[in-house]
Structure formats: C-alpha cells, structure tokens
Amino acid sequence: MTDPIRVGLVGVGIIAETHLAVLAERDDVALEFTVDSRPVGPVEFRGTTPPHHGGLAQALDAHQPDLLVLATPTETHAELTRLALLHSTARVLVEKPLVHDLASLAGLRELDGKADVQGRVFTAHHFAFSPEVDWAADLLAANPEWGPVTTITSAFYDPYVLRPTEAFASYVSSWTDSGVNQLSMLTRFVDLTGLTSSHQTDGGASAWCTVEFRSRGEVGTARLRSSWLTGSSSKESSLVCGRSGVEVWIDHTAMTGFAARGGELLAAFGTDGRTPRKVAHYRPLYASLLSGSPHPVLGFDTAATITAIHRATPEESPEETPEQR
Ligand SMILES: NC(=O)c1ccc[n+]([C@@H]2O[C@H](COP(=O)([O-])OP(=O)(O)OC[C@H]3O[C@@H](n4cnc5c(N)ncnc54)[C@H](O)[C@@H]3O)[C@@H](O)[C@H]2O)c1
C-alpha cells in the first residue's frame, strides 16, 4: 500500500461538490483539509470531517498537502496559486480559467526559478474530458480521409441571468467563464492560433468571438457564442470538415454526438445516462491528473496558450458601411 495523496480543497462552493464526489470515489486520495473564507457547514468526506480553515495561508501552516485544489472565484486563482507555489510543495489543480488576465499569467511565469511552475500547476479544463468530446476527437483522428476541420460553431448557454450578482462575482463574464471551456474543448480537435474578433454584450453576460485554428495543416475558423440570457443550460458544438462535407455535431448538455455527410449518418454516440454531467468530466480529469502522465490539456503550457487567446484584445472590426450590409 502506498500512502494516499493528501488533498487540500480551497473554496467550498458549487463546483467543490463535484470535486468532493469524484475524490471520494478514489482509494488513492485522502482529504486532508478544507478552506473557505466564508463560514461553511462541516464538509463530510467518506464519513469524516477534515479540519477546516478560513484561509489558505493558515491551512499551509498546519498541513503539508500533496495536491491543492483551488475551487474559488476566478479572480482569486492567480493569487492563491502564487501562495500555494511559494508556501507548499504541493501540485496545484486550479479551476478554470487559470487566471483572469494576462498580467496574472505573466506573474505566475515570473515565479519560475522560485517554484516549478510547469511541473506543479494544472488547470481543470474539464470540458476537454467530456465523453462526447472524447468520442468526437477519437472519431476525427480515426478518419483522416475526412480532411481538415474547416469550420467550428459552438454555443454555450448558462441560466445565470437568474442570479447575476453571484455569477459576475464568481465567473466574471460569459466569455471568461464559457470562452475558456470552448477553447479548452477545441484543443482536443485543432491547434488554436489566435483570437480574430471579440464582441462582448449585455454587460458581459453574452459574447461572440472568432478564433483562428489549424487542422491538418489548413487554416480554419471557430465561431464561439456564449450567453447567460437563457432559462436553461444548453451547450452544443458543430465541427465541419468542409472538403469531405462531414459534420460532427456534439451536444455537451446531453453528452451525445453524431457524424453525418449529407443525408447519411456516419456514426453516433450516447451515454447510459447514469453519470451526472460534471462527474463525467471530473472523473477522467482526476484519473489523468493522478496517472503520472497528465494529459497536456491540464498542463501549464496549454493554459498559457489558451489564456493568451482568451485574454487577447483583437482590434475591433471596423464598422460596416451601409453599402457593405
Ligand atoms: N459552478 C460550476 O459549474 C463550475 C464548473 C467548472 C468550473 N467552475 C469554476 O470554479 C470556480 C468556482 O466556481 P463556483 O461555481 O464553485 O463558485 P462559488 O462562488 O459557488 O464557490 C466559490 C467558493 O470559494 C470561496 N472563496 C472565495 N474567496 C476565497 C478565498 N480567497 N479563499 C478561500 N475560499 C474562498 C467562497 O466563499 C465560495 O464558497 C470558478 O473559477 C469557476 O469558473 C465552476
């Protein structure tokens, strides 16, 4: 028997419930402590209640975790990651997005030399592990004759319009929250090269962005829509291989997919419906993280590439003249 991986969980909010559920399934981990800056009820983990602290610094005075999970509001990620790197030897799994701006990314990079940033910082790009994404990535890889992916359209909707104050406080904006999920999901299919346009509307509750990518040596475009102005969650993406006319349609809410060419169904995917969606993301994410060779989508380099695109500010498209409309 090897010693269990000692985990410290920082931020006991909504997504922490999924982390706790998936961690509790694993025999190789023990929850050493929890942290939250607000008073929270006792956190039960496999019938025990690990010690709870009001701040990460105090927790690190008392514990030597092997893994810190940061599940706090987005704007706190950079500072807490810095604290974790400098005051512990733990690996750090940071909720997505790793940082909320480019200055924070640069700040983390500057710690190189003082701490092993590349070896210790991982980002929970959970959408990249969703079953329908896995299925579609395998399908496209297995069918090179379909040619490059030429166009992607992705629309992510969350009903945060019903609790805007909390949503803006925890997630910043729809582009900050969903854009990073869309980008990390796309890294499973294509090589992202840059943000080509960005329009945020509804006070940050909606976004329309375009991203350039390369697929099998060719350049393509992804159109990314996200919005909180909806009554229910709905997330779908379509990947088109323009040369062959093949379209791969994935529904991230239902965790289903199909590929078609014209009227012909080429392949289809569904699940047995027994695994809740977030568990279906985080179970393989933790399996990869704790495997000894984590998937590159979790690594610092991928997070840095995604952040550079996510936080880029492309020149606004010039206004169209009436004649161009
Ligand atoms: N909710 C989701 O479905 C979801 C899914 C994937 C990723 N995420 C990401 O997870 C992060 C948290 O989201 P959430 O929905 O769980 O938010 P949340 O607001 O429900 O929970 C955040 C928790 O962190 C605590 N906190 C705030 N500052 C802290 C600090 N400095 N130290 C310790 N605790 C602190 C808060 O008190 C709160 O309990 C965000 O970055 C979000 O993008 C959320």
mmCIF file of C-alpha atoms in Angstrom, residues 79-264:
data_model
loop_
_atom_site.group_PDB
_atom_site.id
_atom_site.type_symbol
_atom_site.label_atom_id
_atom_site.label_comp_id
_atom_site.label_asym_id
_atom_site.label_seq_id
_atom_site.Cartn_x
_atom_site.Cartn_y
_atom_site.Cartn_z
ATOM 1 C CA GLU A 79 -3.033 34.976 -6.027
ATOM 2 C CA LEU A 80 -3.946 31.654 -4.412
ATOM 3 C CA THR A 81 -1.800 29.766 -6.953
ATOM 4 C CA ARG A 82 1.117 32.026 -6.108
ATOM 5 C CA LEU A 83 0.604 31.396 -2.392
ATOM 6 C CA ALA A 84 0.370 27.638 -2.964
ATOM 7 C CA LEU A 85 3.543 27.599 -5.087
ATOM 8 C CA LEU A 86 5.618 29.617 -2.636
ATOM 9 C CA HIS A 87 4.347 28.179 0.649
ATOM 10 C CA SER A 88 3.905 24.487 -0.115
ATOM 11 C CA THR A 89 5.426 21.734 -2.235
ATOM 12 C CA ALA A 90 2.007 20.573 -3.450
ATOM 13 C CA ARG A 91 0.875 20.272 -7.017
ATOM 14 C CA VAL A 92 -1.977 22.707 -7.634
ATOM 15 C CA LEU A 93 -5.134 21.957 -9.595
ATOM 16 C CA VAL A 94 -6.677 25.349 -10.346
ATOM 17 C CA GLU A 95 -10.252 25.668 -11.520
ATOM 18 C CA LYS A 96 -10.609 27.131 -14.992
ATOM 19 C CA PRO A 97 -9.730 29.706 -16.101
ATOM 20 C CA LEU A 98 -6.240 29.610 -14.615
ATOM 21 C CA VAL A 99 -6.121 33.414 -14.484
ATOM 22 C CA HIS A 100 -8.448 36.284 -15.300
ATOM 23 C CA ASP A 101 -5.945 38.474 -17.157
ATOM 24 C CA LEU A 102 -2.608 38.416 -18.974
ATOM 25 C CA ALA A 103 -0.763 40.249 -16.179
ATOM 26 C CA SER A 104 -1.628 37.412 -13.798
ATOM 27 C CA LEU A 105 -0.281 34.858 -16.271
ATOM 28 C CA ALA A 106 2.969 36.838 -16.510
ATOM 29 C CA GLY A 107 3.073 36.977 -12.702
ATOM 30 C CA LEU A 108 2.916 33.182 -12.494
ATOM 31 C CA ARG A 109 5.573 32.779 -15.189
ATOM 32 C CA GLU A 110 7.886 35.063 -13.188
ATOM 33 C CA LEU A 111 7.801 32.558 -10.328
ATOM 34 C CA ASP A 112 9.794 30.133 -12.491
ATOM 35 C CA GLY A 113 13.091 29.624 -10.730
ATOM 36 C CA LYS A 114 11.468 30.103 -7.307
ATOM 37 C CA ALA A 115 8.944 27.306 -7.896
ATOM 38 C CA ASP A 116 8.411 24.590 -10.501
ATOM 39 C CA VAL A 117 5.500 26.327 -12.206
ATOM 40 C CA GLN A 118 5.386 23.949 -15.199
ATOM 41 C CA GLY A 119 5.635 20.834 -13.069
ATOM 42 C CA ARG A 120 3.180 21.867 -10.369
ATOM 43 C CA VAL A 121 0.410 23.999 -11.899
ATOM 44 C CA PHE A 122 -2.511 22.251 -13.608
ATOM 45 C CA THR A 123 -5.803 23.746 -14.798
ATOM 46 C CA ALA A 124 -9.125 21.920 -14.534
ATOM 47 C CA HIS A 125 -10.063 22.251 -18.221
ATOM 48 C CA HIS A 126 -12.876 19.829 -17.564
ATOM 49 C CA PHE A 127 -14.803 20.256 -20.816
ATOM 50 C CA ALA A 128 -11.894 18.674 -22.673
ATOM 51 C CA PHE A 129 -12.702 15.427 -20.805
ATOM 52 C CA SER A 130 -16.423 15.285 -21.534
ATOM 53 C CA PRO A 131 -17.403 11.911 -23.070
ATOM 54 C CA GLU A 132 -18.831 13.329 -26.310
ATOM 55 C CA VAL A 133 -15.648 15.389 -26.811
ATOM 56 C CA ASP A 134 -13.511 12.291 -26.278
ATOM 57 C CA TRP A 135 -15.687 10.372 -28.723
ATOM 58 C CA ALA A 136 -15.525 13.079 -31.403
ATOM 59 C CA ALA A 137 -11.755 13.539 -31.016
ATOM 60 C CA ASP A 138 -11.203 9.794 -31.462
ATOM 61 C CA LEU A 139 -13.602 9.706 -34.419
ATOM 62 C CA LEU A 140 -11.877 12.538 -36.278
ATOM 63 C CA ALA A 141 -8.436 11.080 -35.566
ATOM 64 C CA ALA A 142 -9.580 7.691 -36.896
ATOM 65 C CA ASN A 143 -10.915 9.192 -40.147
ATOM 66 C CA PRO A 144 -8.134 11.274 -41.708
ATOM 67 C CA GLU A 145 -9.836 10.865 -45.111
ATOM 68 C CA TRP A 146 -12.488 13.337 -43.882
ATOM 69 C CA GLY A 147 -9.818 16.015 -44.247
ATOM 70 C CA PRO A 148 -9.189 19.044 -42.070
ATOM 71 C CA VAL A 149 -11.774 20.611 -39.813
ATOM 72 C CA THR A 150 -12.544 23.879 -41.590
ATOM 73 C CA THR A 151 -15.322 25.496 -39.534
ATOM 74 C CA ILE A 152 -16.431 25.128 -35.931
ATOM 75 C CA THR A 153 -19.515 26.693 -34.378
ATOM 76 C CA SER A 154 -20.003 26.428 -30.644
ATOM 77 C CA ALA A 155 -22.792 27.877 -28.500
ATOM 78 C CA PHE A 156 -22.712 27.699 -24.690
ATOM 79 C CA TYR A 157 -25.671 28.994 -22.663
ATOM 80 C CA ASP A 158 -25.976 29.126 -18.853
ATOM 81 C CA PRO A 159 -29.041 30.457 -16.972
ATOM 82 C CA TYR A 160 -27.020 32.840 -14.798
ATOM 83 C CA VAL A 161 -29.354 35.692 -15.728
ATOM 84 C CA LEU A 162 -31.394 34.425 -12.750
ATOM 85 C CA ARG A 163 -28.538 35.161 -10.276
ATOM 86 C CA PRO A 164 -26.423 37.849 -11.953
ATOM 87 C CA THR A 165 -24.683 39.210 -8.842
ATOM 88 C CA GLU A 166 -23.297 35.815 -7.861
ATOM 89 C CA ALA A 167 -22.447 34.931 -11.474
ATOM 90 C CA PHE A 168 -20.428 38.083 -12.122
ATOM 91 C CA ALA A 169 -18.663 37.696 -8.728
ATOM 92 C CA SER A 170 -17.630 34.068 -9.290
ATOM 93 C CA TYR A 171 -17.318 33.851 -13.090
ATOM 94 C CA VAL A 172 -16.598 37.483 -14.226
ATOM 95 C CA SER A 173 -18.378 37.274 -17.626
ATOM 96 C CA SER A 174 -19.783 34.738 -20.064
ATOM 97 C CA TRP A 175 -16.611 34.927 -22.197
ATOM 98 C CA THR A 176 -14.390 34.478 -19.130
ATOM 99 C CA ASP A 177 -16.452 31.514 -17.956
ATOM 100 C CA SER A 178 -17.607 29.740 -21.127
ATOM 101 C CA GLY A 179 -14.961 31.017 -23.548
ATOM 102 C CA VAL A 180 -12.280 29.077 -21.710
ATOM 103 C CA ASN A 181 -14.424 25.931 -21.785
ATOM 104 C CA GLN A 182 -14.937 26.337 -25.521
ATOM 105 C CA LEU A 183 -11.232 26.951 -26.151
ATOM 106 C CA SER A 184 -10.032 24.054 -23.997
ATOM 107 C CA MET A 185 -12.582 21.744 -25.662
ATOM 108 C CA LEU A 186 -11.320 22.848 -29.105
ATOM 109 C CA THR A 187 -7.712 21.956 -28.242
ATOM 110 C CA ARG A 188 -8.846 18.310 -28.427
ATOM 111 C CA PHE A 189 -9.520 18.800 -32.171
ATOM 112 C CA VAL A 190 -7.395 21.614 -33.600
ATOM 113 C CA ASP A 191 -4.383 23.835 -32.893
ATOM 114 C CA LEU A 192 -5.649 27.253 -31.828
ATOM 115 C CA THR A 193 -3.651 30.133 -33.295
ATOM 116 C CA GLY A 194 -5.380 33.368 -32.309
ATOM 117 C CA LEU A 195 -8.454 35.378 -31.429
ATOM 118 C CA THR A 196 -9.601 37.193 -34.562
ATOM 119 C CA SER A 197 -12.579 39.120 -33.193
ATOM 120 C CA SER A 198 -14.277 39.642 -29.874
ATOM 121 C CA HIS A 199 -17.596 41.280 -29.050
ATOM 122 C CA GLN A 200 -18.968 41.231 -25.524
ATOM 123 C CA THR A 201 -22.500 42.470 -24.998
ATOM 124 C CA ASP A 202 -25.263 42.532 -22.353
ATOM 125 C CA GLY A 203 -22.800 43.955 -19.817
ATOM 126 C CA GLY A 204 -20.543 40.897 -20.194
ATOM 127 C CA ALA A 205 -23.390 38.381 -19.973
ATOM 128 C CA SER A 206 -23.013 37.490 -23.679
ATOM 129 C CA ALA A 207 -20.156 37.148 -26.162
ATOM 130 C CA TRP A 208 -19.476 36.467 -29.843
ATOM 131 C CA CYS A 209 -15.843 35.703 -30.643
ATOM 132 C CA THR A 210 -13.993 34.199 -33.578
ATOM 133 C CA VAL A 211 -10.802 32.197 -33.304
ATOM 134 C CA GLU A 212 -8.424 31.004 -35.994
ATOM 135 C CA PHE A 213 -7.036 27.481 -35.873
ATOM 136 C CA ARG A 214 -5.017 24.988 -37.876
ATOM 137 C CA SER A 215 -6.229 21.491 -38.663
ATOM 138 C CA ARG A 216 -4.146 19.037 -40.701
ATOM 139 C CA GLY A 217 -2.063 21.960 -41.988
ATOM 140 C CA GLU A 218 -5.011 24.137 -43.057
ATOM 141 C CA VAL A 219 -6.427 27.281 -41.511
ATOM 142 C CA GLY A 220 -9.986 27.260 -40.176
ATOM 143 C CA THR A 221 -12.313 29.484 -38.178
ATOM 144 C CA ALA A 222 -14.248 28.836 -34.984
ATOM 145 C CA ARG A 223 -17.296 30.951 -34.096
ATOM 146 C CA LEU A 224 -17.956 30.991 -30.370
ATOM 147 C CA ARG A 225 -21.242 32.218 -28.909
ATOM 148 C CA SER A 226 -21.924 32.282 -25.186
ATOM 149 C CA SER A 227 -24.667 33.895 -23.128
ATOM 150 C CA TRP A 228 -26.293 33.893 -19.719
ATOM 151 C CA LEU A 229 -29.604 35.234 -21.084
ATOM 152 C CA THR A 230 -31.455 31.952 -21.035
ATOM 153 C CA GLY A 231 -33.732 29.921 -18.786
ATOM 154 C CA SER A 232 -31.748 26.715 -19.071
ATOM 155 C CA SER A 233 -28.304 25.346 -19.725
ATOM 156 C CA SER A 234 -27.575 24.305 -23.312
ATOM 157 C CA LYS A 235 -24.181 23.689 -24.931
ATOM 158 C CA GLU A 236 -23.526 22.388 -28.418
ATOM 159 C CA SER A 237 -20.726 22.412 -30.969
ATOM 160 C CA SER A 238 -20.516 21.534 -34.633
ATOM 161 C CA LEU A 239 -17.268 20.658 -36.422
ATOM 162 C CA VAL A 240 -17.342 20.723 -40.210
ATOM 163 C CA CYS A 241 -14.781 19.054 -42.465
ATOM 164 C CA GLY A 242 -15.518 21.243 -45.488
ATOM 165 C CA ARG A 243 -13.618 19.206 -48.069
ATOM 166 C CA SER A 244 -15.495 15.972 -47.453
ATOM 167 C CA GLY A 245 -18.765 17.513 -46.300
ATOM 168 C CA VAL A 246 -18.648 15.603 -42.998
ATOM 169 C CA GLU A 247 -20.166 17.329 -39.963
ATOM 170 C CA VAL A 248 -19.628 16.173 -36.391
ATOM 171 C CA TRP A 249 -22.321 17.504 -34.067
ATOM 172 C CA ILE A 250 -21.776 17.231 -30.313
ATOM 173 C CA ASP A 251 -24.278 18.124 -27.617
ATOM 174 C CA HIS A 252 -22.368 18.821 -24.405
ATOM 175 C CA THR A 253 -25.532 19.095 -22.293
ATOM 176 C CA ALA A 254 -26.847 15.685 -23.316
ATOM 177 C CA MET A 255 -23.319 14.212 -23.758
ATOM 178 C CA THR A 256 -24.289 12.882 -27.189
ATOM 179 C CA GLY A 257 -22.993 13.216 -30.721
ATOM 180 C CA PHE A 258 -23.305 12.141 -34.313
ATOM 181 C CA ALA A 259 -21.415 12.473 -37.565
ATOM 182 C CA ALA A 260 -23.205 12.885 -40.880
ATOM 183 C CA ARG A 261 -22.478 13.583 -44.531
ATOM 184 C CA GLY A 262 -25.481 14.876 -46.408
ATOM 185 C CA GLY A 263 -28.359 12.566 -45.512
ATOM 186 C CA GLU A 264 -26.077 9.741 -44.357
#
